[in-house]
PDB file of C-alpha atoms in Angstrom:
ATOM      1  CA  MET A   4      -3.371 -44.544  16.153  1.00 28.00           C
ATOM      2  CA  HIS A   5      -1.965 -44.303  12.643  1.00 33.00           C
ATOM      3  CA  ALA A   6       1.786 -44.440  12.160  1.00 36.00           C
ATOM      4  CA  VAL A   7       3.357 -41.124  11.175  1.00 39.00           C
ATOM      5  CA  GLU A   8       4.401 -41.192   7.538  1.00 43.00           C
ATOM      6  CA  ARG A   9       7.810 -39.591   7.161  1.00 49.00           C
ATOM      7  CA  SER A  10       9.434 -38.441   3.957  1.00 53.00           C
ATOM      8  CA  THR A  11      12.287 -40.528   2.594  1.00 67.00           C
ATOM      9  CA  GLU A  12      13.838 -37.384   1.107  1.00 88.00           C
ATOM     10  CA  PHE A  13      17.377 -36.721   2.390  1.00 96.00           C
ATOM     11  CA  GLY A  14      17.951 -40.459   2.868  1.00 96.00           C
ATOM     12  CA  LEU A  15      21.421 -41.983   2.886  1.00 97.00           C
ATOM     13  CA  THR A  16      23.319 -42.824  -0.269  1.00 96.00           C
ATOM     14  CA  GLU A  17      25.302 -46.027  -0.522  1.00 97.00           C
ATOM     15  CA  ALA A  18      28.514 -43.998  -0.500  1.00 97.00           C
ATOM     16  CA  GLU A  19      27.457 -42.364   2.771  1.00 97.00           C
ATOM     17  CA  ARG A  20      26.646 -45.721   4.334  1.00 97.00           C
ATOM     18  CA  ARG A  21      30.113 -46.984   3.400  1.00 97.00           C
ATOM     19  CA  ALA A  22      31.782 -43.835   4.703  1.00 98.00           C
ATOM     20  CA  TRP A  23      29.910 -44.126   8.016  1.00 98.00           C
ATOM     21  CA  ALA A  24      31.009 -47.740   8.426  1.00 98.00           C
ATOM     22  CA  GLU A  25      34.592 -47.324   7.244  1.00 98.00           C
ATOM     23  CA  ASP A  26      35.510 -43.740   8.108  1.00 98.00           C
ATOM     24  CA  GLY A  27      33.051 -42.914  10.910  1.00 98.00           C
ATOM     25  CA  PHE A  28      31.756 -39.748   9.247  1.00 98.00           C
ATOM     26  CA  PHE A  29      30.427 -38.163   6.088  1.00 98.00           C
ATOM     27  CA  LEU A  30      29.841 -34.606   4.908  1.00 98.00           C
ATOM     28  CA  ARG A  31      26.899 -33.027   3.096  1.00 98.00           C
ATOM     29  CA  PRO A  32      28.088 -29.639   1.830  1.00 97.00           C
ATOM     30  CA  ALA A  33      25.775 -26.598   1.721  1.00 98.00           C
ATOM     31  CA  ALA A  34      22.638 -28.450   2.808  1.00 98.00           C
ATOM     32  CA  PHE A  35      21.082 -25.143   3.937  1.00 98.00           C
ATOM     33  CA  ALA A  36      20.508 -22.015   1.876  1.00 98.00           C
ATOM     34  CA  ALA A  37      22.333 -18.782   2.696  1.00 98.00           C
ATOM     35  CA  ALA A  38      19.218 -17.113   4.125  1.00 98.00           C
ATOM     36  CA  GLU A  39      18.575 -20.066   6.435  1.00 98.00           C
ATOM     37  CA  ILE A  40      22.116 -20.002   7.754  1.00 98.00           C
ATOM     38  CA  GLU A  41      22.014 -16.243   8.228  1.00 98.00           C
ATOM     39  CA  ALA A  42      18.967 -16.708  10.474  1.00 98.00           C
ATOM     40  CA  LEU A  43      20.626 -19.552  12.410  1.00 98.00           C
ATOM     41  CA  ALA A  44      23.802 -17.507  12.912  1.00 98.00           C
ATOM     42  CA  ALA A  45      21.684 -14.650  14.269  1.00 98.00           C
ATOM     43  CA  ALA A  46      19.989 -17.117  16.615  1.00 98.00           C
ATOM     44  CA  ALA A  47      23.402 -18.331  17.795  1.00 98.00           C
ATOM     45  CA  GLU A  48      24.494 -14.794  18.593  1.00 98.00           C
ATOM     46  CA  ALA A  49      21.266 -14.106  20.470  1.00 98.00           C
ATOM     47  CA  ALA A  50      21.748 -17.320  22.451  1.00 98.00           C
ATOM     48  CA  ALA A  51      25.318 -16.344  23.346  1.00 98.00           C
ATOM     49  CA  ARG A  52      24.210 -12.961  24.652  1.00 98.00           C
ATOM     50  CA  THR A  53      21.402 -14.464  26.723  1.00 97.00           C
ATOM     51  CA  ALA A  54      23.582 -17.231  28.112  1.00 97.00           C
ATOM     52  CA  ALA A  55      26.364 -14.817  29.070  1.00 97.00           C
ATOM     53  CA  ALA A  56      23.907 -12.548  30.869  1.00 96.00           C
ATOM     54  CA  GLY A  57      22.441 -15.506  32.749  1.00 96.00           C
ATOM     55  CA  CYS A  58      25.832 -16.569  34.062  1.00 96.00           C
ATOM     56  CA  ALA A  59      25.601 -13.934  36.794  1.00 93.00           C
ATOM     57  CA  ARG A  60      23.224 -16.229  38.692  1.00 94.00           C
ATOM     58  CA  GLY A  61      25.023 -19.476  37.857  1.00 97.00           C
ATOM     59  CA  ARG A  62      27.635 -21.593  39.628  1.00 97.00           C
ATOM     60  CA  SER A  63      31.098 -20.742  38.339  1.00 97.00           C
ATOM     61  CA  TYR A  64      34.081 -23.106  38.536  1.00 96.00           C
ATOM     62  CA  VAL A  65      37.470 -23.620  36.923  1.00 96.00           C
ATOM     63  CA  LEU A  66      38.944 -26.871  35.606  1.00 95.00           C
ATOM     64  CA  ASP A  67      42.504 -26.888  34.281  1.00 94.00           C
ATOM     65  CA  GLY A  68      42.339 -23.107  33.988  1.00 93.00           C
ATOM     66  CA  LYS A  69      39.135 -23.160  31.955  1.00 94.00           C
ATOM     67  CA  ARG A  70      36.065 -21.332  33.314  1.00 96.00           C
ATOM     68  CA  PHE A  71      32.648 -22.973  33.283  1.00 97.00           C
ATOM     69  CA  VAL A  72      29.300 -21.753  34.602  1.00 98.00           C
ATOM     70  CA  ASP A  73      26.351 -24.038  35.346  1.00 98.00           C
ATOM     71  CA  CYS A  74      22.990 -22.300  35.246  1.00 96.00           C
ATOM     72  CA  ASP A  75      20.227 -24.808  35.961  1.00 94.00           C
ATOM     73  CA  HIS A  76      20.832 -27.592  33.401  1.00 96.00           C
ATOM     74  CA  VAL A  77      22.879 -25.426  30.993  1.00 98.00           C
ATOM     75  CA  THR A  78      26.687 -25.307  31.035  1.00 98.00           C
ATOM     76  CA  VAL A  79      28.518 -22.329  29.539  1.00 98.00           C
ATOM     77  CA  GLN A  80      32.239 -22.528  28.854  1.00 98.00           C
ATOM     78  CA  PHE A  81      34.270 -19.370  28.291  1.00 97.00           C
ATOM     79  CA  GLU A  82      37.360 -18.872  26.194  1.00 96.00           C
ATOM     80  CA  HIS A  83      40.553 -19.978  27.871  1.00 90.00           C
ATOM     81  CA  ALA A  84      42.341 -16.622  28.131  1.00 89.00           C
ATOM     82  CA  PRO A  85      42.303 -15.397  31.755  1.00 89.00           C
ATOM     83  CA  GLY A  86      39.359 -13.085  32.371  1.00 90.00           C
ATOM     84  CA  SER A  87      37.806 -13.718  28.959  1.00 94.00           C
ATOM     85  CA  GLU A  88      34.083 -13.005  28.643  1.00 94.00           C
ATOM     86  CA  ASP A  89      33.851 -14.646  25.205  1.00 96.00           C
ATOM     87  CA  VAL A  90      31.445 -17.584  25.281  1.00 97.00           C
ATOM     88  CA  LYS A  91      33.015 -20.695  23.765  1.00 98.00           C
ATOM     89  CA  VAL A  92      30.395 -23.449  24.296  1.00 98.00           C
ATOM     90  CA  ILE A  93      26.757 -23.577  25.414  1.00 98.00           C
ATOM     91  CA  GLU A  94      25.227 -26.996  26.188  1.00 98.00           C
ATOM     92  CA  PRO A  95      22.337 -27.465  25.646  1.00 98.00           C
ATOM     93  CA  VAL A  96      21.527 -24.416  23.536  1.00 98.00           C
ATOM     94  CA  HIS A  97      18.233 -25.142  21.773  1.00 98.00           C
ATOM     95  CA  GLY A  98      16.122 -23.624  24.550  1.00 98.00           C
ATOM     96  CA  PHE A  99      17.572 -20.157  23.969  1.00 98.00           C
ATOM     97  CA  ASP A 100      15.990 -19.528  20.570  1.00 98.00           C
ATOM     98  CA  ALA A 101      13.047 -20.962  18.628  1.00 98.00           C
ATOM     99  CA  ARG A 102      15.140 -21.157  15.447  1.00 98.00           C
ATOM    100  CA  LEU A 103      17.668 -23.441  17.139  1.00 98.00           C
ATOM    101  CA  GLU A 104      14.836 -25.499  18.627  1.00 98.00           C
ATOM    102  CA  ALA A 105      13.318 -25.994  15.157  1.00 98.00           C
ATOM    103  CA  LEU A 106      16.675 -27.131  13.784  1.00 98.00           C
ATOM    104  CA  LEU A 107      16.506 -30.260  15.958  1.00 98.00           C
ATOM    105  CA  ASP A 108      13.533 -31.508  13.938  1.00 98.00           C
ATOM    106  CA  ASP A 109      14.769 -30.617  10.455  1.00 98.00           C
ATOM    107  CA  PRO A 110      14.501 -33.681   8.171  1.00 97.00           C
ATOM    108  CA  ARG A 111      17.845 -32.842   6.589  1.00 98.00           C
ATOM    109  CA  LEU A 112      19.319 -33.941   9.909  1.00 98.00           C
ATOM    110  CA  THR A 113      16.787 -36.428  11.196  1.00 98.00           C
ATOM    111  CA  ARG A 114      16.171 -38.517   8.055  1.00 98.00           C
ATOM    112  CA  PRO A 115      19.802 -39.654   7.740  1.00 98.00           C
ATOM    113  CA  VAL A 116      20.011 -40.244  11.507  1.00 98.00           C
ATOM    114  CA  ARG A 117      16.895 -42.414  11.473  1.00 98.00           C
ATOM    115  CA  GLU A 118      18.480 -44.539   8.769  1.00 98.00           C
ATOM    116  CA  LEU A 119      21.800 -44.751  10.618  1.00 98.00           C
ATOM    117  CA  LEU A 120      20.008 -45.964  13.745  1.00 98.00           C
ATOM    118  CA  GLY A 121      17.479 -48.127  11.920  1.00 98.00           C
ATOM    119  CA  THR A 122      14.486 -46.646  13.733  1.00 98.00           C
ATOM    120  CA  ASP A 123      11.863 -43.964  13.274  1.00 96.00           C
ATOM    121  CA  ASP A 124      11.639 -43.421  17.044  1.00 97.00           C
ATOM    122  CA  LEU A 125      14.060 -40.637  17.814  1.00 98.00           C
ATOM    123  CA  SER A 126      14.747 -38.213  20.638  1.00 98.00           C
ATOM    124  CA  LEU A 127      17.388 -35.668  21.574  1.00 98.00           C
ATOM    125  CA  TRP A 128      20.415 -36.690  23.641  1.00 98.00           C
ATOM    126  CA  THR A 129      22.191 -33.324  23.760  1.00 98.00           C
ATOM    127  CA  ASP A 130      23.102 -30.305  21.668  1.00 98.00           C
ATOM    128  CA  LYS A 131      25.703 -27.583  21.934  1.00 98.00           C
ATOM    129  CA  LEU A 132      26.771 -24.366  20.299  1.00 98.00           C
ATOM    130  CA  ASN A 133      30.480 -24.021  19.528  1.00 98.00           C
ATOM    131  CA  LEU A 134      31.758 -20.484  18.974  1.00 98.00           C
ATOM    132  CA  LYS A 135      35.244 -19.651  17.717  1.00 97.00           C
ATOM    133  CA  ARG A 136      35.655 -15.908  17.595  1.00 97.00           C
ATOM    134  CA  PRO A 137      38.104 -14.396  15.079  1.00 97.00           C
ATOM    135  CA  GLY A 138      41.644 -14.448  16.400  1.00 95.00           C
ATOM    136  CA  VAL A 139      40.733 -15.605  19.922  1.00 95.00           C
ATOM    137  CA  GLY A 140      38.821 -18.859  19.443  1.00 96.00           C
ATOM    138  CA  SER A 141      40.787 -21.643  21.130  1.00 96.00           C
ATOM    139  CA  GLY A 142      41.104 -25.177  19.807  1.00 96.00           C
ATOM    140  CA  PHE A 143      39.892 -28.417  21.331  1.00 95.00           C
ATOM    141  CA  GLY A 144      42.143 -31.401  21.930  1.00 96.00           C
ATOM    142  CA  TRP A 145      41.673 -34.800  20.345  1.00 98.00           C
ATOM    143  CA  HIS A 146      38.851 -36.665  22.036  1.00 98.00           C
ATOM    144  CA  GLN A 147      35.875 -38.964  21.598  1.00 98.00           C
ATOM    145  CA  ASP A 148      32.379 -38.085  22.793  1.00 98.00           C
ATOM    146  CA  SER A 149      31.545 -41.583  24.039  1.00 97.00           C
ATOM    147  CA  PRO A 150      33.777 -41.470  27.164  1.00 94.00           C
ATOM    148  CA  TYR A 151      31.922 -38.324  28.310  1.00 94.00           C
ATOM    149  CA  TRP A 152      28.601 -40.151  28.068  1.00 97.00           C
ATOM    150  CA  ILE A 153      29.351 -43.751  28.991  1.00 95.00           C
ATOM    151  CA  HIS A 154      28.187 -43.356  32.598  1.00 94.00           C
ATOM    152  CA  ASP A 155      24.957 -41.603  31.585  1.00 96.00           C
ATOM    153  CA  HIS A 156      23.744 -43.701  28.644  1.00 97.00           C
ATOM    154  CA  GLN A 157      23.362 -47.444  28.310  1.00 95.00           C
ATOM    155  CA  ASP A 158      24.264 -47.541  24.603  1.00 97.00           C
ATOM    156  CA  VAL A 159      26.884 -44.987  23.613  1.00 97.00           C
ATOM    157  CA  ASP A 160      27.244 -46.688  20.215  1.00 97.00           C
ATOM    158  CA  ALA A 161      23.828 -45.291  19.264  1.00 98.00           C
ATOM    159  CA  LEU A 162      24.429 -41.543  19.708  1.00 98.00           C
ATOM    160  CA  PRO A 163      25.181 -40.082  16.263  1.00 98.00           C
ATOM    161  CA  ASN A 164      26.320 -36.463  16.022  1.00 98.00           C
ATOM    162  CA  VAL A 165      25.379 -33.916  13.367  1.00 98.00           C
ATOM    163  CA  MET A 166      27.336 -30.677  13.104  1.00 98.00           C
ATOM    164  CA  VAL A 167      25.661 -27.780  11.291  1.00 98.00           C
ATOM    165  CA  THR A 168      28.205 -25.188  10.156  1.00 98.00           C
ATOM    166  CA  PHE A 169      27.005 -21.580  10.450  1.00 98.00           C
ATOM    167  CA  ASP A 170      30.159 -20.256   8.765  1.00 98.00           C
ATOM    168  CA  ALA A 171      32.506 -21.506   6.096  1.00 98.00           C
ATOM    169  CA  ALA A 172      35.110 -23.630   7.876  1.00 98.00           C
ATOM    170  CA  ASP A 173      38.677 -24.414   6.889  1.00 98.00           C
ATOM    171  CA  ALA A 174      42.070 -24.939   8.490  1.00 97.00           C
ATOM    172  CA  GLY A 175      42.514 -21.197   8.964  1.00 97.00           C
ATOM    173  CA  ASN A 176      39.540 -20.665  11.265  1.00 98.00           C
ATOM    174  CA  GLY A 177      39.723 -23.961  13.136  1.00 98.00           C
ATOM    175  CA  ALA A 178      37.552 -26.369  11.166  1.00 98.00           C
ATOM    176  CA  LEU A 179      36.651 -29.714  12.701  1.00 98.00           C
ATOM    177  CA  GLY A 180      39.386 -32.321  12.418  1.00 98.00           C
ATOM    178  CA  LEU A 181      38.492 -36.017  12.256  1.00 98.00           C
ATOM    179  CA  ILE A 182      40.643 -39.136  12.628  1.00 98.00           C
ATOM    180  CA  ARG A 183      39.385 -41.370   9.849  1.00 98.00           C
ATOM    181  CA  GLY A 184      38.445 -44.876  11.002  1.00 98.00           C
ATOM    182  CA  SER A 185      39.176 -44.267  14.704  1.00 98.00           C
ATOM    183  CA  HIS A 186      35.570 -45.119  15.625  1.00 98.00           C
ATOM    184  CA  ARG A 187      36.140 -48.779  14.881  1.00 97.00           C
ATOM    185  CA  SER A 188      38.041 -49.302  18.160  1.00 95.00           C
ATOM    186  CA  GLY A 189      35.167 -48.176  20.419  1.00 96.00           C
ATOM    187  CA  CYS A 190      36.000 -46.219  23.575  1.00 96.00           C
ATOM    188  CA  LEU A 191      39.733 -45.509  23.667  1.00 97.00           C
ATOM    189  CA  PRO A 192      41.811 -44.769  26.793  1.00 96.00           C
ATOM    190  CA  GLY A 193      42.192 -41.196  27.948  1.00 96.00           C
ATOM    191  CA  THR A 194      45.421 -39.416  28.748  1.00 95.00           C
ATOM    192  CA  ALA A 195      47.009 -39.825  32.172  1.00 89.00           C
ATOM    193  CA  ASP A 196      48.691 -36.449  32.517  1.00 90.00           C
ATOM    194  CA  GLY A 197      47.447 -35.639  36.017  1.00 91.00           C
ATOM    195  CA  THR A 198      45.116 -32.844  34.918  1.00 92.00           C
ATOM    196  CA  GLN A 199      41.459 -32.638  35.915  1.00 92.00           C
ATOM    197  CA  LEU A 200      40.141 -33.124  32.383  1.00 91.00           C
ATOM    198  CA  GLY A 201      42.968 -35.204  30.954  1.00 91.00           C
ATOM    199  CA  GLY A 202      41.061 -38.460  31.080  1.00 90.00           C
ATOM    200  CA  PHE A 203      38.533 -37.115  28.597  1.00 91.00           C
ATOM    201  CA  TYR A 204      41.177 -36.478  25.946  1.00 96.00           C
ATOM    202  CA  THR A 205      42.192 -39.510  23.911  1.00 98.00           C
ATOM    203  CA  ASP A 206      45.596 -41.050  24.536  1.00 97.00           C
ATOM    204  CA  PRO A 207      47.623 -40.022  21.437  1.00 96.00           C
ATOM    205  CA  ALA A 208      49.144 -43.509  21.299  1.00 97.00           C
ATOM    206  CA  SER A 209      45.660 -44.854  20.464  1.00 97.00           C
ATOM    207  CA  PHE A 210      45.296 -43.217  17.051  1.00 97.00           C
ATOM    208  CA  ASP A 211      47.395 -42.089  14.099  1.00 97.00           C
ATOM    209  CA  LEU A 212      47.480 -38.401  13.183  1.00 97.00           C
ATOM    210  CA  GLN A 213      48.272 -39.416   9.614  1.00 98.00           C
ATOM    211  CA  ASP A 214      44.594 -40.384   9.390  1.00 98.00           C
ATOM    212  CA  ARG A 215      43.487 -36.814  10.149  1.00 98.00           C
ATOM    213  CA  VAL A 216      40.965 -35.163   7.834  1.00 98.00           C
ATOM    214  CA  VAL A 217      40.115 -31.462   8.100  1.00 98.00           C
ATOM    215  CA  ALA A 218      36.398 -31.061   7.416  1.00 98.00           C
ATOM    216  CA  ALA A 219      36.633 -27.922   5.300  1.00 98.00           C
ATOM    217  CA  ALA A 220      33.090 -27.025   4.274  1.00 97.00           C
ATOM    218  CA  PRO A 221      30.946 -24.091   3.205  1.00 98.00           C
ATOM    219  CA  ALA A 222      28.431 -22.524   5.568  1.00 98.00           C
ATOM    220  CA  GLY A 223      25.270 -24.577   5.919  1.00 98.00           C
ATOM    221  CA  SER A 224      27.024 -27.930   5.625  1.00 98.00           C
ATOM    222  CA  LEU A 225      26.239 -31.042   7.671  1.00 98.00           C
ATOM    223  CA  ILE A 226      28.895 -33.311   9.151  1.00 98.00           C
ATOM    224  CA  PHE A 227      27.577 -36.611  10.506  1.00 98.00           C
ATOM    225  CA  PHE A 228      30.065 -38.374  12.790  1.00 98.00           C
ATOM    226  CA  SER A 229      30.187 -41.302  15.188  1.00 98.00           C
ATOM    227  CA  PRO A 230      30.362 -40.798  18.974  1.00 98.00           C
ATOM    228  CA  HIS A 231      33.479 -42.998  18.938  1.00 98.00           C
ATOM    229  CA  LEU A 232      35.273 -40.959  16.268  1.00 98.00           C
ATOM    230  CA  VAL A 233      38.341 -39.122  17.567  1.00 98.00           C
ATOM    231  CA  HIS A 234      37.984 -35.458  16.673  1.00 98.00           C
ATOM    232  CA  GLY A 235      39.289 -32.038  17.659  1.00 98.00           C
ATOM    233  CA  SER A 236      40.140 -28.652  16.206  1.00 98.00           C
ATOM    234  CA  GLU A 237      42.847 -25.997  15.993  1.00 97.00           C
ATOM    235  CA  PRO A 238      42.468 -22.392  17.215  1.00 97.00           C
ATOM    236  CA  ASN A 239      40.910 -19.742  15.023  1.00 98.00           C
ATOM    237  CA  HIS A 240      43.810 -17.583  13.869  1.00 96.00           C
ATOM    238  CA  SER A 241      41.779 -15.938  11.115  1.00 98.00           C
ATOM    239  CA  ASP A 242      39.659 -12.784  10.958  1.00 98.00           C
ATOM    240  CA  ARG A 243      36.537 -14.926  10.381  1.00 98.00           C
ATOM    241  CA  PRO A 244      34.201 -16.589  12.898  1.00 98.00           C
ATOM    242  CA  ARG A 245      33.685 -20.337  13.024  1.00 98.00           C
ATOM    243  CA  ARG A 246      30.298 -21.015  14.585  1.00 98.00           C
ATOM    244  CA  ALA A 247      28.553 -24.377  14.567  1.00 98.00           C
ATOM    245  CA  MET A 248      25.889 -26.361  16.399  1.00 98.00           C
ATOM    246  CA  VAL A 249      26.331 -30.043  17.159  1.00 98.00           C
ATOM    247  CA  ILE A 250      23.190 -32.089  17.759  1.00 99.00           C
ATOM    248  CA  THR A 251      23.295 -35.620  19.155  1.00 99.00           C
ATOM    249  CA  TYR A 252      20.310 -37.917  18.758  1.00 98.00           C
ATOM    250  CA  GLN A 253      19.335 -41.194  20.395  1.00 98.00           C
ATOM    251  CA  PRO A 254      16.887 -43.970  19.535  1.00 98.00           C
ATOM    252  CA  GLY A 255      13.579 -44.170  21.359  1.00 97.00           C
ATOM    253  CA  HIS A 256      12.098 -41.687  23.777  1.00 95.00           C
ATOM    254  CA  ALA A 257      14.702 -41.364  26.530  1.00 96.00           C
ATOM    255  CA  PRO A 258      15.854 -38.510  28.774  1.00 98.00           C
ATOM    256  CA  THR A 259      18.336 -35.930  27.575  1.00 98.00           C
ATOM    257  CA  LEU A 260      21.838 -35.764  29.035  1.00 98.00           C
ATOM    258  CA  LYS A 261      21.500 -32.684  31.221  1.00 97.00           C
ATOM    259  CA  SER A 262      17.872 -31.811  31.982  1.00 97.00           C
ATOM    260  CA  ARG A 263      16.787 -35.493  32.034  1.00 97.00           C
ATOM    261  CA  GLU A 264      13.605 -34.399  30.288  1.00 97.00           C
ATOM    262  CA  ILE A 265      12.432 -36.284  27.213  1.00 98.00           C
ATOM    263  CA  ARG A 266      12.563 -34.237  24.049  1.00 98.00           C
ATOM    264  CA  PRO A 267      11.013 -36.348  21.258  1.00 98.00           C
ATOM    265  CA  VAL A 268      11.928 -35.676  17.632  1.00 98.00           C
ATOM    266  CA  PRO A 269       8.790 -35.877  15.445  1.00 95.00           C
TER     267      PRO A 269
END
C-alpha cells in the first residue's frame, strides 16, 4: 500500500511553533471565506434544532442547577436560566450535519495539528458546538480540558483543540479567554467548593488572571490551543450570537471520547 501524500499547505510557521510552546495557543484569523462560514453557521443551527428535538427521548439530569440531556452518546447542555430551552453545548455534534462532519477533515485544521503532534496518523477525540445566544448566552468558568479527559485517555498531553469561530467574537459577545502560558504546569488542581462540578474548574490560586488574553477574532478564524491551557469565557451581553465549534484530535487510530468508535481523519 502506498503512503498517502498530504499537502504541506497550511503548515506551521516558526512564530506559531513558538507561540504553541510558550503561550499554549495561536490564532489564525479569517481562515475561512464568508460563504463557507455562512454554510457552517446554518449547519450549526440545524444541528441545534435536531438535538433539541431529540432530547425528548434522552436522559435528563441537573448538576449544580445546569440541565443536561444524554441521548445515546450525545450530551446536550441547556442554558443555565431555569426552564431555558436554549441549547448551549452539543457534544459530539459532527453527526448532525454533513457540513460539520466534513469540517473535521479540513486541511486548514488537520495540517497544523499533524505538525503539532509530529504524526500523519490522526483521529478524532471529540468535538462540540458552543452556542451563545444574544443576551442570554452564559459564560464558562476557568478550566482546563485535560482534567475532564485524564481518566479516559492515556496521553492527555496529545489532544490539541481547534476552535472554528462561526461569528465574529470579542469581549462583548463572550469571546474565548485564554490564560497565556498556563499549559506549562500540566493538570492543575480543581476547586474544592463542594459543588458537583467544582473539581473540573481550575483552582484560581493556580493561575494569574493578569495573563488573560481575549481571543477577539473575525468569523472563520481558527484558535489552536493546548488541552492544558486554562480557558473560559464571559456571558454574551450583546445583540450578536457567538457560535463556534471546537474539535479535538488525537494521534493514531483510537476510539473517540463518547461513542468509543474510531473516527479516522484522512
